[in-house]
């Protein structure tokens, strides 16, 4: 679209607002992706594809109309613009001149997957398989996979915003199944980043797979998880999912404005002690949930949600920001051109504290060390959550005593913030995919080792 | 669209060169989705997406590519990408394309609604607004209806292959859902419910609204119950979720790859003797039905567990060849961007002849589970572990009593299957991660961890 791109987008916006409307936007996406999966020691799937399309959004009052097309010609875009303005029959609204902008923040790609070929990737997967199987005779299955996505985005709106972003994300995943005497357990690890194949140097697939294998083997000896109220130590990185689910979702402005969040109308209130500072940071260079601009063209930002225990912030997209009278925080994200943007987290971090992780474990007489969460569920209106622990250990007299299985953490977002008694300095990130309203988005959860004073642990041993 | 989907599928197949075989799967749909909030449209989306998934087989190696660019140049590029992909795949003797049809597979009755096109966009908006209004007005404790929405799609699918398969089918789907938030005192509860059908007129708006509201209001004031062992009743929603968890472990592929709790159990007792589990790719009014599967194999009904005994796994062509059996027509795709993989179609337990009321009466004193929390984390179809949060109601003397929340129920999945004592006649399809038919299930005894 190069030379005429600006004209094409202007023209589309004009069509979108030709019968009235408050605001219009065009979102063009060209996506290239590939994936390789090894299982059973064999390269089972190699998948690659191109997915391109454009979505046109017209806002009238509180109403958003949206239409998208896979046909990126003037006719295709005009048809989408006409579909998006359906039902309007007023006079045309103005479209500001587009002024091209490029994001201030960029995330470097050292080895571009598009040009590097699949050789290194396949070597990595094969190494992961071999090294994981060396971890012990208990290893029954290794699934190693690699995916890369490049998204080239163009966003233009009737206020004159005209910005592009180029995002490359790659992720490697190792999933190991171990078995002994009929008992089966699994281990999983999946680092990813916004960048290129250099991920495989930073996180060598063999090391990642070996870690997943040793988790799976360790959990074969797991005893039933005790049920009751105990102190809980959260492992660095993975524990961040608790913050994401139980605090983050409740601070997304779409939920706040519908009075559907436990944090609604509670800005300025204290939820945790001085050691609790939580940010959502799309500017973290190379992090999995980062970008240059969000999917509405708003520059990536670092937003403080809790400042030393006090609720001071929220996350918003353009629409929810307008409703609450704040500038948008750059959290408008969409799965693809086929989706309306909604408020999403990016990289959500509990900032590190001064404590020594080993000291934190030593301070627990009887409690749970939560190594890996398998995911969870939260009710944003109440903050209540349940998280399964796929890797956990029982702590006895300050020592990690033995692995436990079948345990869940049951609690409440505000309660967790209030229960944070110590935060260590060993910050770690964990990459994941967050689902909301049927849309998926890459997100990072980050935290150091954390001590929660008391939590309800659901288990099978009463 | 100047050319038909079938023509484009044939065009792709014609690009095969040398020893290659090509399979082309294309879809084209017209989608609309409306969400309302406080009596007005919040968003209205419409689209007509299409795309092609192309599989190339050459000397035992299969590569896959997809594209949304259906111009001749776009298809050329996709074929090239799929061809390159074959280079990296480990060859095997099991990967084959479906054999040609002896006769065209029978249509599924009612897969598309003839009155689908007679529903106007205005009707759809009105429906969603009415759904929200119904949910908001049912009970004064409903604080807000966080979400109410309607969506539908008309979809055509075409498949063609070098083996001579050429087919097309059309389906229509309609869906509505509502999320209600109820508050009383300090207690707030959120509940969701949905309906699905072939067109707007097949959705029971009042039923969806009242179900979501009664779920939200019904849990207000819920408490933990003391830990212990007791009979568990799953409602159709949670029963469907449970089937969804075990369903993924019942494919031949999951077994072959060491990802199934059912490995090595063929011909053995895996459930109570009254239990028959069926996967039916042709079930009427079920979301997972189609005349042929994602590889073009005609669909059928397969009895997976027969009177408690594991009688068959579910197969696509490749996993079937590996076990030297026939495909059961269970190849599935998540759309044109994904190649075929085996998965259940519509899976359900055959009713044992009792109604919900009869099951409750038989349960006597029990815990009726209306919501699971953390199924994705607490249920593992590889290890068979099942430990999830639950909310619902106590059953006393066969009658629904006080609401319960914040308890955990846990048992190995095979233990749960071996204790299912009754399956109600209130079948309901859940279209989440497949299509699973839940009904009121009575489970004789499970551990409940509460206070």
PDB file of C-alpha atoms in Angstrom, chain A residues 33 37 39-53 62-68 70 83 118-119 122 140-141 143 175 177 184-186 227 255 257-261 319 323 337 340 374-377 379 381-382 384 386-388 405-408 410 437 456 458-460 462, chain B residues 31 35 37 41-50 62-68 77 81 85 88-92 94 143-144 146-147 181 188-190 224 227 253 256-260 318 322 336-337 341 372-378 380 382-383 385 387 389 405-408 410 447 449:
ATOM      1  CA  UNK A  33       3.267 -17.285  11.523  1.00  0.00           C
ATOM      2  CA  UNK A  37       5.972 -29.523  16.941  1.00  0.00           C
ATOM      3  CA  UNK A  39       6.379 -35.435  19.727  1.00  0.00           C
ATOM      4  CA  UNK A  40       7.403 -39.087  20.102  1.00  0.00           C
ATOM      5  CA  UNK A  41      10.888 -38.039  18.974  1.00  0.00           C
ATOM      6  CA  UNK A  42       9.481 -37.071  15.571  1.00  0.00           C
ATOM      7  CA  UNK A  43       8.831 -33.757  13.883  1.00  0.00           C
ATOM      8  CA  UNK A  44       5.076 -34.187  13.647  1.00  0.00           C
ATOM      9  CA  UNK A  45       3.747 -30.854  12.469  1.00  0.00           C
ATOM     10  CA  UNK A  46       5.153 -28.011  10.462  1.00  0.00           C
ATOM     11  CA  UNK A  47       2.551 -25.317   9.933  1.00  0.00           C
ATOM     12  CA  UNK A  48       2.949 -21.907   8.366  1.00  0.00           C
ATOM     13  CA  UNK A  49       0.589 -19.317   7.122  1.00  0.00           C
ATOM     14  CA  UNK A  50      -0.434 -15.819   6.174  1.00  0.00           C
ATOM     15  CA  UNK A  51      -3.413 -14.119   7.719  1.00  0.00           C
ATOM     16  CA  UNK A  52      -4.190 -10.594   6.622  1.00  0.00           C
ATOM     17  CA  UNK A  53      -7.168  -8.407   7.151  1.00  0.00           C
ATOM     18  CA  UNK A  62     -21.667   4.428  23.408  1.00  0.00           C
ATOM     19  CA  UNK A  63     -22.033   2.158  20.411  1.00  0.00           C
ATOM     20  CA  UNK A  64     -19.200   0.585  18.443  1.00  0.00           C
ATOM     21  CA  UNK A  65     -19.891  -0.913  15.048  1.00  0.00           C
ATOM     22  CA  UNK A  66     -17.227  -3.094  13.563  1.00  0.00           C
ATOM     23  CA  UNK A  67     -16.658  -4.886  10.311  1.00  0.00           C
ATOM     24  CA  UNK A  68     -13.622  -6.612   8.905  1.00  0.00           C
ATOM     25  CA  UNK A  70      -9.623 -10.204   4.311  1.00  0.00           C
ATOM     26  CA  UNK A  83     -20.789  -2.347   6.787  1.00  0.00           C
ATOM     27  CA  UNK A 118      13.736 -23.728  10.430  1.00  0.00           C
ATOM     28  CA  UNK A 119      17.145 -25.455  10.822  1.00  0.00           C
ATOM     29  CA  UNK A 122      14.487 -28.130  14.612  1.00  0.00           C
ATOM     30  CA  UNK A 140       7.442 -41.337  28.776  1.00  0.00           C
ATOM     31  CA  UNK A 141       6.742 -38.492  26.404  1.00  0.00           C
ATOM     32  CA  UNK A 143       6.391 -32.638  23.353  1.00  0.00           C
ATOM     33  CA  UNK A 175       5.911 -30.581  27.933  1.00  0.00           C
ATOM     34  CA  UNK A 177       5.133 -36.741  30.810  1.00  0.00           C
ATOM     35  CA  UNK A 184       1.725 -40.248  35.859  1.00  0.00           C
ATOM     36  CA  UNK A 185       2.870 -36.659  36.209  1.00  0.00           C
ATOM     37  CA  UNK A 186       3.672 -33.813  33.877  1.00  0.00           C
ATOM     38  CA  UNK A 227      -6.222 -28.973  53.154  1.00  0.00           C
ATOM     39  CA  UNK A 255     -14.873  -3.976  34.297  1.00  0.00           C
ATOM     40  CA  UNK A 257     -16.935   1.223  34.661  1.00  0.00           C
ATOM     41  CA  UNK A 258     -19.569  -1.500  34.772  1.00  0.00           C
ATOM     42  CA  UNK A 259     -19.216  -1.580  38.541  1.00  0.00           C
ATOM     43  CA  UNK A 260     -18.345  -5.226  38.043  1.00  0.00           C
ATOM     44  CA  UNK A 261     -15.031  -5.161  39.924  1.00  0.00           C
ATOM     45  CA  UNK A 319     -13.409   3.781  25.056  1.00  0.00           C
ATOM     46  CA  UNK A 323     -15.944   6.968  30.041  1.00  0.00           C
ATOM     47  CA  UNK A 337      -8.094  -7.695  12.886  1.00  0.00           C
ATOM     48  CA  UNK A 340     -12.688  -5.345  18.619  1.00  0.00           C
ATOM     49  CA  UNK A 374      -1.618 -24.777  36.107  1.00  0.00           C
ATOM     50  CA  UNK A 375      -3.954 -21.821  35.633  1.00  0.00           C
ATOM     51  CA  UNK A 376      -6.947 -20.643  37.523  1.00  0.00           C
ATOM     52  CA  UNK A 377     -10.254 -18.924  37.605  1.00  0.00           C
ATOM     53  CA  UNK A 379     -14.541 -13.826  39.644  1.00  0.00           C
ATOM     54  CA  UNK A 381     -16.818  -8.921  40.796  1.00  0.00           C
ATOM     55  CA  UNK A 382     -15.713 -10.456  44.066  1.00  0.00           C
ATOM     56  CA  UNK A 384     -12.554 -14.719  44.510  1.00  0.00           C
ATOM     57  CA  UNK A 386      -9.213 -20.809  42.682  1.00  0.00           C
ATOM     58  CA  UNK A 387      -5.801 -21.839  41.370  1.00  0.00           C
ATOM     59  CA  UNK A 388      -4.562 -25.361  40.826  1.00  0.00           C
ATOM     60  CA  UNK A 405      -0.304 -32.897  44.450  1.00  0.00           C
ATOM     61  CA  UNK A 406      -3.966 -32.121  43.968  1.00  0.00           C
ATOM     62  CA  UNK A 407      -3.682 -28.815  45.814  1.00  0.00           C
ATOM     63  CA  UNK A 408      -5.535 -25.629  45.031  1.00  0.00           C
ATOM     64  CA  UNK A 410      -8.644 -20.609  47.208  1.00  0.00           C
ATOM     65  CA  UNK A 437     -14.136 -12.422  26.001  1.00  0.00           C
ATOM     66  CA  UNK A 456      -6.893 -21.402  52.172  1.00  0.00           C
ATOM     67  CA  UNK A 458      -7.832 -26.957  49.047  1.00  0.00           C
ATOM     68  CA  UNK A 459      -6.487 -30.462  49.107  1.00  0.00           C
ATOM     69  CA  UNK A 460      -7.467 -34.064  49.461  1.00  0.00           C
ATOM     70  CA  UNK A 462      -8.037 -33.354  55.628  1.00  0.00           C
TER      71      UNK A 462
ATOM     72  CA  UNK B  31     -20.805 -13.610  10.982  1.00  0.00           C
ATOM     73  CA  UNK B  35     -23.430  -6.972  22.550  1.00  0.00           C
ATOM     74  CA  UNK B  37     -25.356  -2.826  27.787  1.00  0.00           C
ATOM     75  CA  UNK B  41     -25.972  -1.573  21.606  1.00  0.00           C
ATOM     76  CA  UNK B  42     -22.445  -1.606  22.987  1.00  0.00           C
ATOM     77  CA  UNK B  43     -20.908  -3.231  19.928  1.00  0.00           C
ATOM     78  CA  UNK B  44     -22.060  -4.688  16.652  1.00  0.00           C
ATOM     79  CA  UNK B  45     -19.567  -6.638  14.542  1.00  0.00           C
ATOM     80  CA  UNK B  46     -20.025  -8.134  11.141  1.00  0.00           C
ATOM     81  CA  UNK B  47     -17.692  -9.888   8.779  1.00  0.00           C
ATOM     82  CA  UNK B  48     -17.384 -12.312   5.935  1.00  0.00           C
ATOM     83  CA  UNK B  49     -14.106 -14.101   6.600  1.00  0.00           C
ATOM     84  CA  UNK B  50     -12.651 -16.805   4.415  1.00  0.00           C
ATOM     85  CA  UNK B  62       2.783 -33.849   5.456  1.00  0.00           C
ATOM     86  CA  UNK B  63       3.236 -30.072   5.452  1.00  0.00           C
ATOM     87  CA  UNK B  64       0.486 -27.589   6.190  1.00  0.00           C
ATOM     88  CA  UNK B  65      -0.073 -23.952   5.265  1.00  0.00           C
ATOM     89  CA  UNK B  66      -2.987 -21.573   5.490  1.00  0.00           C
ATOM     90  CA  UNK B  67      -3.850 -18.280   3.904  1.00  0.00           C
ATOM     91  CA  UNK B  68      -6.554 -15.655   3.776  1.00  0.00           C
ATOM     92  CA  UNK B  77       2.407 -18.902  -2.249  1.00  0.00           C
ATOM     93  CA  UNK B  81       4.901 -22.826   1.946  1.00  0.00           C
ATOM     94  CA  UNK B  85       7.051 -27.521   5.309  1.00  0.00           C
ATOM     95  CA  UNK B  88      11.172 -30.808   7.784  1.00  0.00           C
ATOM     96  CA  UNK B  89       8.618 -33.422   8.823  1.00  0.00           C
ATOM     97  CA  UNK B  90       9.676 -36.894   9.960  1.00  0.00           C
ATOM     98  CA  UNK B  91       8.213 -39.317   7.398  1.00  0.00           C
ATOM     99  CA  UNK B  92       5.885 -42.126   8.467  1.00  0.00           C
ATOM    100  CA  UNK B  94       0.505 -43.696   8.580  1.00  0.00           C
ATOM    101  CA  UNK B 143     -27.223  -5.407  40.458  1.00  0.00           C
ATOM    102  CA  UNK B 144     -26.163  -5.315  36.854  1.00  0.00           C
ATOM    103  CA  UNK B 146     -22.524  -7.174  32.852  1.00  0.00           C
ATOM    104  CA  UNK B 147     -22.926  -8.651  29.411  1.00  0.00           C
ATOM    105  CA  UNK B 181     -24.206  -9.960  38.792  1.00  0.00           C
ATOM    106  CA  UNK B 188     -21.701 -10.552  45.236  1.00  0.00           C
ATOM    107  CA  UNK B 189     -22.047 -13.398  42.780  1.00  0.00           C
ATOM    108  CA  UNK B 190     -21.619 -13.576  39.028  1.00  0.00           C
ATOM    109  CA  UNK B 224     -18.540 -23.605  53.037  1.00  0.00           C
ATOM    110  CA  UNK B 227     -15.195 -31.506  54.810  1.00  0.00           C
ATOM    111  CA  UNK B 253      -3.610 -40.298  19.354  1.00  0.00           C
ATOM    112  CA  UNK B 256      -0.425 -43.592  21.357  1.00  0.00           C
ATOM    113  CA  UNK B 257       1.479 -40.591  22.606  1.00  0.00           C
ATOM    114  CA  UNK B 258       1.259 -41.377  26.294  1.00  0.00           C
ATOM    115  CA  UNK B 259      -1.142 -38.519  26.979  1.00  0.00           C
ATOM    116  CA  UNK B 260      -4.138 -40.466  28.226  1.00  0.00           C
ATOM    117  CA  UNK B 318      -3.320 -41.299  10.838  1.00  0.00           C
ATOM    118  CA  UNK B 322      -0.990 -46.559  13.485  1.00  0.00           C
ATOM    119  CA  UNK B 336      -8.761 -23.186   8.137  1.00  0.00           C
ATOM    120  CA  UNK B 337      -5.656 -22.245  10.106  1.00  0.00           C
ATOM    121  CA  UNK B 341      -6.291 -33.676  14.549  1.00  0.00           C
ATOM    122  CA  UNK B 372     -16.695 -25.711  38.756  1.00  0.00           C
ATOM    123  CA  UNK B 373     -13.818 -23.324  39.314  1.00  0.00           C
ATOM    124  CA  UNK B 374     -10.388 -23.958  37.923  1.00  0.00           C
ATOM    125  CA  UNK B 375     -11.206 -26.942  35.705  1.00  0.00           C
ATOM    126  CA  UNK B 376      -8.335 -26.051  33.383  1.00  0.00           C
ATOM    127  CA  UNK B 377      -5.849 -26.186  36.200  1.00  0.00           C
ATOM    128  CA  UNK B 378      -7.334 -28.809  38.475  1.00  0.00           C
ATOM    129  CA  UNK B 380      -5.541 -33.337  34.084  1.00  0.00           C
ATOM    130  CA  UNK B 382      -3.036 -37.322  31.349  1.00  0.00           C
ATOM    131  CA  UNK B 383      -2.667 -38.085  35.046  1.00  0.00           C
ATOM    132  CA  UNK B 385      -6.253 -36.071  38.618  1.00  0.00           C
ATOM    133  CA  UNK B 387      -9.444 -31.495  41.930  1.00  0.00           C
ATOM    134  CA  UNK B 389     -13.371 -25.676  43.251  1.00  0.00           C
ATOM    135  CA  UNK B 405     -19.326 -22.211  47.863  1.00  0.00           C
ATOM    136  CA  UNK B 406     -15.558 -22.295  48.291  1.00  0.00           C
ATOM    137  CA  UNK B 407     -15.261 -26.030  48.567  1.00  0.00           C
ATOM    138  CA  UNK B 408     -13.029 -28.345  46.591  1.00  0.00           C
ATOM    139  CA  UNK B 410     -11.397 -34.205  44.307  1.00  0.00           C
ATOM    140  CA  UNK B 447     -14.358 -36.150  48.923  1.00  0.00           C
ATOM    141  CA  UNK B 449     -12.945 -30.312  51.188  1.00  0.00           C
TER     142      UNK B 449
END
